[in-house]
XYZ file of C-alpha atoms in Angstrom:
565
model
C 9.269 21.939 25.258
C 6.883 20.453 22.676
C 9.545 20.954 20.015
C 11.841 18.539 21.849
C 9.433 15.601 21.438
C 9.505 13.646 18.173
C 6.130 14.122 16.514
C 5.544 10.374 16.272
C 5.775 10.081 20.061
C 2.754 12.380 20.437
C 0.662 9.788 18.582
C 2.161 6.901 20.556
C 1.442 8.695 23.824
C -2.089 9.380 22.598
C -2.594 5.674 21.913
C -1.514 4.818 25.466
C -3.705 7.558 26.948
C -6.667 6.325 24.904
C -6.519 2.937 26.646
C -7.117 4.633 29.989
C -10.301 6.370 28.821
C -13.780 4.841 28.656
C -15.456 4.381 25.290
C -17.349 7.457 24.166
C -16.812 11.129 23.507
C -13.584 11.432 25.498
C -11.849 8.976 23.216
C -13.245 10.707 20.149
C -11.974 14.071 21.404
C -8.527 12.614 22.103
C -8.386 11.133 18.599
C -8.993 14.625 17.188
C -6.762 16.559 19.574
C -3.617 14.467 18.989
C -3.258 15.259 15.251
C -4.097 18.929 15.892
C -1.318 19.211 18.491
C 1.043 17.341 16.180
C 0.247 19.654 13.265
C 0.820 22.683 15.495
C 4.188 21.271 16.497
C 5.201 20.484 12.896
C 4.166 23.948 11.768
C 6.434 25.537 14.355
C 9.490 23.349 13.802
C 12.605 25.169 12.637
C 13.727 24.219 9.155
C 17.127 22.567 9.347
C 16.747 21.300 12.916
C 17.605 17.749 14.020
C 17.042 15.529 17.051
C 19.668 12.830 17.398
C 20.345 9.987 19.813
C 22.927 7.249 20.161
C 22.025 3.655 19.324
C 24.916 1.218 19.835
C 27.585 2.673 17.545
C 25.146 4.615 15.374
C 23.816 8.134 15.665
C 20.127 8.109 14.833
C 18.379 11.227 13.544
C 14.821 11.048 14.865
C 13.694 14.447 13.565
C 15.240 15.866 10.413
C 13.137 18.899 9.585
C 13.236 20.361 6.093
C 10.547 21.576 3.721
C 10.061 18.161 2.123
C 9.506 16.369 5.419
C 7.383 19.211 6.787
C 4.816 19.218 3.971
C 4.349 15.452 4.268
C 4.178 15.722 8.051
C 1.482 18.384 7.832
C -0.716 16.493 5.374
C -0.348 13.296 7.419
C -1.552 15.153 10.523
C -4.470 16.599 8.555
C -5.342 13.177 7.144
C -5.276 11.661 10.641
C -7.651 14.364 11.885
C -10.100 13.941 9.012
C -9.988 10.138 9.203
C -10.635 10.149 12.943
C -13.468 12.667 12.518
C -15.065 10.425 9.898
C -14.697 7.517 12.356
C -16.159 9.417 15.335
C -18.912 6.809 15.726
C -16.474 3.887 15.969
C -16.297 2.338 19.429
C -13.693 -0.270 18.596
C -10.524 0.045 20.676
C -8.515 -1.914 18.109
C -9.309 0.542 15.318
C -8.803 3.599 17.504
C -5.379 2.527 18.773
C -4.304 1.272 15.349
C -5.252 4.598 13.722
C -3.007 6.562 16.110
C -0.080 4.142 15.931
C -0.341 3.967 12.136
C -0.374 7.742 11.661
C 2.424 8.176 14.206
C 4.625 5.600 12.498
C 4.097 7.223 9.092
C 4.939 10.672 10.453
C 7.975 9.293 12.285
C 9.240 7.776 9.026
C 8.795 11.101 7.232
C 11.043 12.863 9.734
C 13.604 10.035 9.954
C 17.053 11.290 9.030
C 18.698 7.879 8.879
C 17.837 4.500 7.387
C 17.717 2.589 10.684
C 15.109 4.938 12.162
C 13.241 4.726 8.867
C 13.221 0.916 9.154
C 11.665 0.917 12.637
C 8.869 3.264 11.583
C 8.518 1.446 8.238
C 7.679 -1.779 10.053
C 5.532 0.153 12.509
C 3.212 1.243 9.718
C 2.901 -2.381 8.555
C 2.046 -3.802 11.963
C -0.363 -1.032 12.991
C -2.235 -0.797 9.694
C -3.080 -4.501 9.414
C -5.396 -4.186 12.401
C -7.602 -1.837 10.360
C -8.175 -4.815 8.055
C -8.548 -7.438 10.777
C -10.965 -5.160 12.623
C -13.639 -6.162 10.129
C -13.559 -9.540 11.886
C -14.445 -11.769 8.959
C -12.597 -14.813 7.705
C -11.888 -13.068 4.404
C -10.485 -10.021 6.203
C -8.237 -12.270 8.287
C -6.716 -13.961 5.243
C -6.405 -10.642 3.398
C -4.702 -9.119 6.426
C -2.228 -11.988 6.558
C -1.335 -11.501 2.888
C -0.994 -7.757 3.459
C 1.171 -8.249 6.547
C 3.496 -10.734 4.837
C 4.082 -8.323 1.945
C 4.561 -5.259 4.164
C 6.846 -7.011 6.635
C 8.720 -8.494 3.688
C 9.254 -4.976 2.403
C 10.840 -4.077 5.733
C 13.091 -7.140 5.703
C 14.307 -6.201 2.230
C 14.848 -2.637 3.459
C 17.031 -3.604 6.430
C 19.027 -6.016 4.242
C 19.646 -3.174 1.800
C 20.598 -0.837 4.653
C 23.152 -3.362 5.949
C 24.748 -3.719 2.524
C 24.641 0.046 1.951
C 26.379 0.631 5.286
C 29.036 -1.955 4.394
C 29.690 -0.182 1.094
C 29.584 3.431 2.264
C 29.954 3.435 6.044
C 26.858 5.667 6.272
C 23.250 5.168 7.345
C 22.146 8.681 6.359
C 18.820 8.783 4.553
C 19.729 10.908 1.568
C 19.696 10.729 -2.204
C 21.196 7.467 -3.474
C 22.301 6.086 -6.825
C 21.301 2.665 -8.100
C 24.770 1.198 -8.342
C 24.968 -1.561 -5.747
C 22.938 -4.447 -4.386
C 22.216 -2.455 -1.241
C 20.654 0.487 -3.070
C 18.686 -1.840 -5.341
C 17.232 -3.626 -2.311
C 16.267 -0.311 -0.718
C 14.712 0.760 -4.018
C 12.754 -2.509 -4.214
C 11.512 -2.073 -0.663
C 10.224 1.417 -1.473
C 8.693 0.060 -4.682
C 6.682 -2.596 -2.851
C 5.108 0.024 -0.602
C 4.583 2.340 -3.580
C 2.745 -0.478 -5.414
C 5.016 -0.662 -8.447
C 3.621 -2.693 -11.374
C 3.532 -6.424 -10.541
C 4.087 -5.469 -6.888
C 0.773 -3.659 -6.603
C -1.899 -6.224 -5.841
C -1.625 -5.955 -2.093
C -3.294 -2.561 -2.491
C -6.392 -3.742 -4.380
C -6.536 -6.813 -2.154
C -6.360 -5.070 1.217
C -7.974 -1.637 1.007
C -11.467 -2.860 0.042
C -11.207 -5.554 2.744
C -10.721 -3.058 5.583
C -13.471 -1.494 7.643
C -15.382 1.457 6.208
C -13.364 3.957 8.218
C -10.157 1.909 8.054
C -10.028 2.202 4.282
C -10.127 6.003 4.520
C -7.159 5.969 6.908
C -5.249 3.358 4.899
C -5.537 5.443 1.737
C -3.557 8.291 3.277
C -0.340 6.897 4.675
C 1.343 3.746 3.347
C 1.693 4.605 -0.337
C 2.390 8.296 0.260
C 5.113 7.357 2.734
C 6.678 5.376 -0.117
C 6.359 8.401 -2.407
C 8.174 10.501 0.174
C 10.880 7.842 0.553
C 11.449 7.693 -3.209
C 11.541 11.494 -3.446
C 14.067 11.602 -0.611
C 16.225 8.684 -1.712
C 15.963 8.334 -5.489
C 15.028 11.690 -7.001
C 16.214 11.914 -10.599
C 16.430 8.128 -11.093
C 15.413 7.755 -14.737
C 13.849 4.298 -14.424
C 11.165 5.834 -12.202
C 9.835 7.805 -15.179
C 8.985 4.629 -17.066
C 7.705 2.827 -13.967
C 5.457 5.805 -13.260
C 4.115 5.908 -16.816
C 3.174 2.235 -16.636
C 1.495 2.860 -13.292
C -0.651 5.619 -14.744
C -1.835 3.419 -17.620
C -2.403 -0.175 -16.569
C -4.986 0.502 -13.772
C -7.344 2.195 -16.237
C -8.515 -1.098 -17.772
C -8.969 -2.844 -14.437
C -10.827 0.111 -12.922
C -13.203 0.269 -15.883
C -14.314 -3.366 -15.550
C -14.340 -3.507 -11.746
C -17.709 -3.661 -9.989
C -16.588 -2.971 -6.410
C -16.232 0.805 -6.171
C -13.676 0.608 -3.376
C -11.502 -1.549 -5.630
C -12.037 0.999 -8.422
C -10.636 3.654 -6.095
C -7.731 1.363 -5.191
C -6.831 1.045 -8.885
C -7.286 4.785 -9.238
C -4.864 5.245 -6.359
C -2.291 3.242 -8.339
C -2.869 5.547 -11.281
C -2.322 8.703 -9.245
C 0.839 7.334 -7.654
C 2.190 6.941 -11.175
C 2.022 10.696 -11.781
C 3.980 11.334 -8.575
C 6.617 8.733 -9.441
C 7.102 10.280 -12.893
C 7.798 13.592 -11.148
C 10.363 11.916 -8.889
C 12.015 10.294 -11.894
C 12.288 13.623 -13.738
C 13.954 14.911 -10.600
C 14.011 18.667 -11.257
C 13.071 21.013 -8.447
C 9.724 21.838 -10.051
C 9.013 18.165 -10.765
C 9.613 17.341 -7.094
C 7.379 20.272 -6.178
C 4.743 18.732 -8.421
C 5.116 15.360 -6.705
C 4.870 16.830 -3.205
C 1.900 19.049 -4.049
C 0.102 16.254 -5.897
C 0.630 13.911 -2.931
C -0.859 16.611 -0.671
C -3.895 17.113 -2.909
C -4.272 13.408 -3.595
C -4.510 12.479 0.076
C -7.438 14.883 0.392
C -9.479 14.056 -2.698
C -8.827 10.322 -2.432
C -9.935 10.396 1.196
C -13.046 12.313 0.105
C -13.904 9.676 -2.496
C -13.326 6.827 -0.055
C -15.458 8.702 2.488
C -18.332 9.089 0.034
C -18.239 5.419 -0.963
C -17.873 4.521 2.710
C -20.870 6.666 3.655
C -22.967 4.870 1.049
C -21.686 1.513 2.247
C -22.459 2.549 5.847
C -26.106 3.108 4.901
C -26.644 0.397 2.279
C -24.158 -2.313 3.255
C -22.632 -2.534 -0.221
C -20.124 -0.778 -2.457
C -21.000 -2.766 -5.600
C -21.911 -0.565 -8.560
C -24.348 -3.199 -9.835
C -26.358 -2.889 -6.611
C -26.358 0.902 -6.334
C -27.821 3.813 -8.267
C -30.335 6.600 -7.795
C -29.068 7.483 -4.331
C -28.893 11.205 -5.078
C -32.573 11.390 -4.155
C -31.972 10.690 -0.478
C -28.228 11.351 -0.142
C -27.766 14.662 -2.016
C -25.047 16.017 0.296
C -22.958 12.885 -0.011
C -23.447 12.999 -3.791
C -22.294 16.632 -3.885
C -19.156 15.865 -1.861
C -18.433 12.884 -4.104
C -18.694 15.116 -7.180
C -16.156 17.509 -5.628
C -13.756 14.605 -5.113
C -14.406 13.396 -8.660
C -13.730 16.849 -10.098
C -10.534 17.124 -8.046
C -9.086 13.795 -9.101
C -10.034 14.563 -12.711
C -8.112 17.857 -12.480
C -10.961 20.168 -13.412
C -9.916 23.828 -13.217
C -10.725 25.393 -9.832
C -10.175 22.054 -8.098
C -7.032 20.833 -6.346
C -5.889 18.200 -8.846
C -5.597 20.794 -11.607
C -3.056 23.001 -9.816
C -0.821 20.066 -8.807
C -0.917 17.504 -11.601
C -0.292 20.169 -14.236
C 3.118 20.905 -12.682
C 4.263 17.352 -13.436
C 2.871 17.402 -16.978
C 4.473 20.778 -17.598
C 7.876 19.486 -16.436
C 7.584 16.440 -18.704
C 6.850 18.686 -21.665
C 9.618 21.148 -20.727
C 12.084 18.259 -20.631
C 11.082 17.245 -24.195
C 9.695 13.938 -22.926
C 6.850 14.028 -25.411
C 5.963 10.322 -25.310
C 5.856 10.488 -21.522
C 3.715 13.611 -21.720
C 1.292 11.972 -24.168
C 1.012 8.917 -21.921
C 0.221 11.130 -18.929
C -2.391 13.035 -20.930
C -4.044 9.766 -21.958
C -3.930 8.573 -18.348
C -5.563 11.841 -17.257
C -8.493 11.131 -19.570
C -8.709 7.640 -18.107
C -8.878 9.105 -14.598
C -11.958 11.096 -15.540
C -13.613 7.985 -16.935
C -13.006 5.515 -14.092
C -13.055 7.867 -11.097
C -14.434 11.214 -12.186
C -17.488 9.717 -13.881
C -17.860 6.077 -12.936
C -17.838 6.475 -9.146
C -20.541 9.182 -8.828
C -22.515 8.041 -11.883
C -23.076 4.427 -10.886
C -23.420 5.202 -7.198
C -25.818 8.146 -7.272
C -27.319 8.211 -10.765
C -27.470 5.546 -13.529
C -30.298 3.076 -12.890
C -32.552 3.342 -9.870
C -31.613 0.616 -7.400
C -34.761 1.221 -5.388
C -32.739 2.013 -2.261
C -33.703 5.097 -0.281
C -31.039 5.380 2.427
C -30.739 8.518 4.512
C -27.647 10.677 4.755
C -24.796 9.403 6.942
C -24.302 10.779 10.471
C -23.356 14.415 10.916
C -19.690 13.724 11.722
C -19.270 11.891 8.412
C -20.847 14.774 6.531
C -18.636 17.220 8.430
C -15.477 15.281 7.560
C -16.509 15.147 3.899
C -17.477 18.830 3.945
C -14.116 19.968 5.351
C -12.222 17.796 2.877
C -14.321 19.054 -0.042
C -13.772 22.660 1.038
C -10.017 22.088 1.105
C -10.110 20.550 -2.389
C -11.871 23.633 -3.709
C -9.754 26.107 -1.721
C -6.495 24.636 -3.024
C -7.836 24.699 -6.578
C -9.010 28.293 -6.363
C -6.065 29.677 -4.402
C -3.015 27.369 -4.597
C -0.431 29.873 -3.353
C -0.484 28.726 0.318
C 0.177 25.153 -0.819
C 2.906 26.316 -3.185
C 4.545 28.174 -0.292
C 4.893 24.894 1.610
C 6.671 23.105 -1.222
C 10.343 22.150 -0.845
C 11.644 24.427 -3.607
C 10.742 27.881 -4.955
C 7.737 27.684 -7.267
C 7.924 29.193 -10.720
C 4.599 28.062 -12.128
C 1.267 29.646 -13.002
C -1.514 27.066 -13.343
C -4.211 29.389 -14.648
C -2.918 30.291 -18.059
C -5.060 30.145 -21.176
C -3.134 27.194 -22.584
C -3.382 25.187 -19.355
C -7.083 25.816 -18.812
C -8.198 25.416 -22.417
C -6.053 22.334 -22.964
C -7.361 20.657 -19.825
C -10.994 21.499 -20.606
C -10.607 20.091 -24.104
C -9.216 16.866 -22.661
C -11.980 16.574 -20.078
C -14.780 17.344 -22.528
C -13.383 14.787 -24.956
C -13.306 12.165 -22.182
C -16.899 13.037 -21.213
C -17.999 12.714 -24.826
C -16.223 9.360 -25.161
C -17.904 8.059 -21.999
C -21.316 9.173 -23.273
C -20.784 7.466 -26.643
C -19.574 4.258 -25.007
C -22.581 4.186 -22.699
C -25.082 4.916 -25.485
C -23.633 2.279 -27.786
C -23.336 -0.324 -25.032
C -19.584 -0.680 -25.493
C -18.754 0.506 -21.978
C -18.150 -2.513 -19.697
C -21.393 -3.213 -17.802
C -21.439 -3.229 -14.020
C -22.039 -6.882 -13.207
C -21.192 -9.137 -10.314
C -17.879 -10.713 -11.246
C -14.402 -11.501 -9.994
C -11.769 -9.760 -12.086
C -8.353 -11.366 -12.122
C -5.198 -9.296 -11.875
C -1.609 -10.443 -11.446
C -2.599 -11.620 -7.972
C -3.989 -14.622 -9.871
C -0.419 -15.910 -9.893
C -0.155 -16.201 -6.095
C -3.818 -16.613 -5.146
C -4.803 -19.265 -7.715
C -1.872 -20.492 -9.824
C 0.843 -20.722 -7.172
C -1.233 -22.673 -4.591
C -2.263 -25.167 -7.279
C 1.309 -25.493 -8.497
C 2.460 -26.109 -4.944
C -0.256 -28.716 -4.406
C 0.635 -30.393 -7.710
C 4.366 -30.403 -6.922
C 3.678 -31.611 -3.393
C 1.579 -34.458 -4.797
C 4.249 -35.276 -7.375
C 7.045 -35.273 -4.781
C 4.902 -37.369 -2.427
C 4.231 -39.879 -5.209
C 7.947 -40.093 -6.082
C 8.887 -40.457 -2.410
C 6.273 -43.144 -1.854
C 7.527 -44.926 -4.984
C 11.096 -44.829 -3.706
C 10.014 -46.139 -0.301
C 7.971 -48.905 -1.922
C 10.924 -49.875 -4.134
C 13.328 -49.941 -1.165
C 10.831 -51.914 0.915
C 10.462 -54.481 -1.858
C 14.229 -54.799 -2.270
C 14.706 -55.125 1.487
C 12.099 -57.874 1.678
C 13.852 -59.743 -1.118
C 17.231 -59.442 0.602
C 15.792 -60.652 3.903
C 14.063 -63.506 2.115
C 17.341 -64.429 0.387
C 19.273 -64.363 3.651
C 16.609 -66.409 5.355
C 16.697 -68.886 2.501
C 20.472 -69.306 2.762
C 21.146 -68.755 6.468
C 17.835 -69.548 8.128
C 17.168 -72.631 10.256
C 16.194 -74.568 7.184
C 18.602 -72.835 4.807
C 21.327 -74.398 2.767
C 24.110 -73.098 5.032
C 22.489 -74.544 8.167
C 22.157 -77.960 6.552
C 25.776 -78.132 5.298
C 27.752 -76.470 8.175
C 28.551 -78.732 11.154
C 27.655 -77.383 14.570
C 31.286 -77.507 15.693
C 32.385 -75.273 12.796
C 29.751 -72.692 13.669
C 30.899 -72.621 17.325
C 34.524 -72.141 16.246
C 33.576 -69.171 13.996
C 31.542 -67.584 16.786
C 34.538 -67.916 19.126
C 36.808 -66.326 16.510
C 34.457 -63.384 16.067
C 34.132 -62.823 19.828
C 37.903 -62.968 20.213
C 38.425 -60.434 17.423
C 35.905 -58.142 19.092
C 37.702 -58.355 22.462
C 41.074 -57.615 20.844
C 39.702 -54.559 19.030
C 38.086 -53.311 22.246
C 41.292 -53.854 24.257
C 43.600 -52.016 21.845
C 41.029 -49.366 20.970
C-alpha cells in the first residue's frame, strides 16, 4: 500500500502530523522517521512504474520511477535525514515544517513525469525553502529572503510559460529530453539555469545560503541546485552549450572564494564550482558522463552538507563564520575539525574519498571525447577547489592564527550527523561499487588505476605547494573584514541608484511640464480676463442689448440641438 502513495505526500503528511505534536523529542523523532520511511519506499519502487491522474484535459504522471529519478530520490531522503538530525535541537515550528515541505517538494519534482507536475513541485521548493531564511528573524534575512523568493518564483513563472509554449508546439507535456529549438524550450532551459545558478544568474545562491539559519543552510545546500541538475540531466542531456556553461561555472567562483571572508559564502561559491562539473557531464551527454553527473551530485550533497555542518557547528559555538575572527579551534573542537577535514578531502577529490570516485568519471569522459581544453579547465578548477575549500575552510577555521576562542564541541546530535556523513564520504571513496550500482546506466569505469591516482595526487600536491608558497610570500589574499562585490552589485547597488536617478529625472521633467502648463494657463486666463472681464475692452465696447441678443441666440441653438438630438 505504501507504494501507491507518491513519496512527496509522505513528507507533506509528516508536516501536518508535526503540527499536532508538542515541541520536543516526539517532533524530532518524526522528522527522522519520515525520510527513513520515504527512503524505504523509494528503494522498493519498481523501475518503470508510473502513477498517473487526470487534471482537466491532461494526464499527470506523479511518480515516474527509473534509475535516474531513484538515485536522486534516495540521496534527497538521506539528506533530509541528516539535516534533520543535525537540527535535532531546533524547537522552531517554522523551520521544522519548512524542512519537511522543502524536501518533499524536491523529491516530488524528481519523480515528476510531466512538466505541469514539475512546475507545482518547482514552486513548492521555492515557497518552502524561503522560510529557512526568514526563520533567522533579522531584517537582513527578511530582505534576503524576499530577493531569493522573487528569483525562485520568477524561475517558476518562466518555467510555466515555457511549458505552455512547448505544449502549443508539440501537444505534449511529457518531461523528457528536449532540443533547444523553440522559445518554449529556451524558456524551460532558462528556468532550470536560474535554479542551477548559471553564470550571471548565480548570486541568489551566495546571497541567500549564508543568510539562513545554521541548520537551514545545511538543508538548503542539498535540494534546490541538485533538483536543477536533475532537471537538466532529464531534459537537456547532450546539449553542447552546457559544456561551456559548466566550464565557466567551475572557474569563476575560484577568485571570489579565495578573497571571501565569510566561510559560508566561501562554501556557496564552492557549490557553484561543483555544479559546474555536473553540468559539463550533462552537456557531454554520454551514458558514462551522465553517470558521472548523478554520482557526483550524490557525493556532493554529502560532503557539502558535511562542510556546512562543520562551519555551522563552529558558528553555533562562537557566533561567527568569519575567517578573520576564527582560528586555533582544533584545540577544543578536535572532532569537528576531523569531520571538516574529511569533507575537505572529499570535495578536493583525494583518493579514498568520495569526490575522487565521482568527479574522475566526468574528467575521464571529457578526455575520451577529445575535449582537451575542457579537460584542462576542469583540472585547473580541481586545483582551485583544493585551495578555496580543501585548505582554506579547515585552515582558517581550526588552525592559522590563534583567535583566543576556546569553544567546546557542539551537541552530540550535531557530532553524530557529521560522523555519519563523514563515514559515508569515506565509504563511497573506498568502496564505490554500491553507488555505481545505483547509477542510471551500466558503469564501465575503474577509478583506482595508477594513472588516475598518480595524476590526481600530483595535482593535489602541486596545489598544496602553491598554497604554501602564496601564504609564505604573503601573496595569498588575507582574511579581512570586507564586502566583496559580485555581479549582484548590478541589482543591489547600481540598479536601485539608477532607478532613483531616473525617478528623480522623470519627476523633474514632469514638474517642469506642469509648471510650464500652469504658467501658460495663467497667461491665457489673464488674457481672457483682460479682454472679456468686467473692465475688459469687450465689456466697454459691446452694448448690453447686443450681449443679451447673443445669449438668446446661444440658448436657442442649444435647445434646437437638444430637441433634434
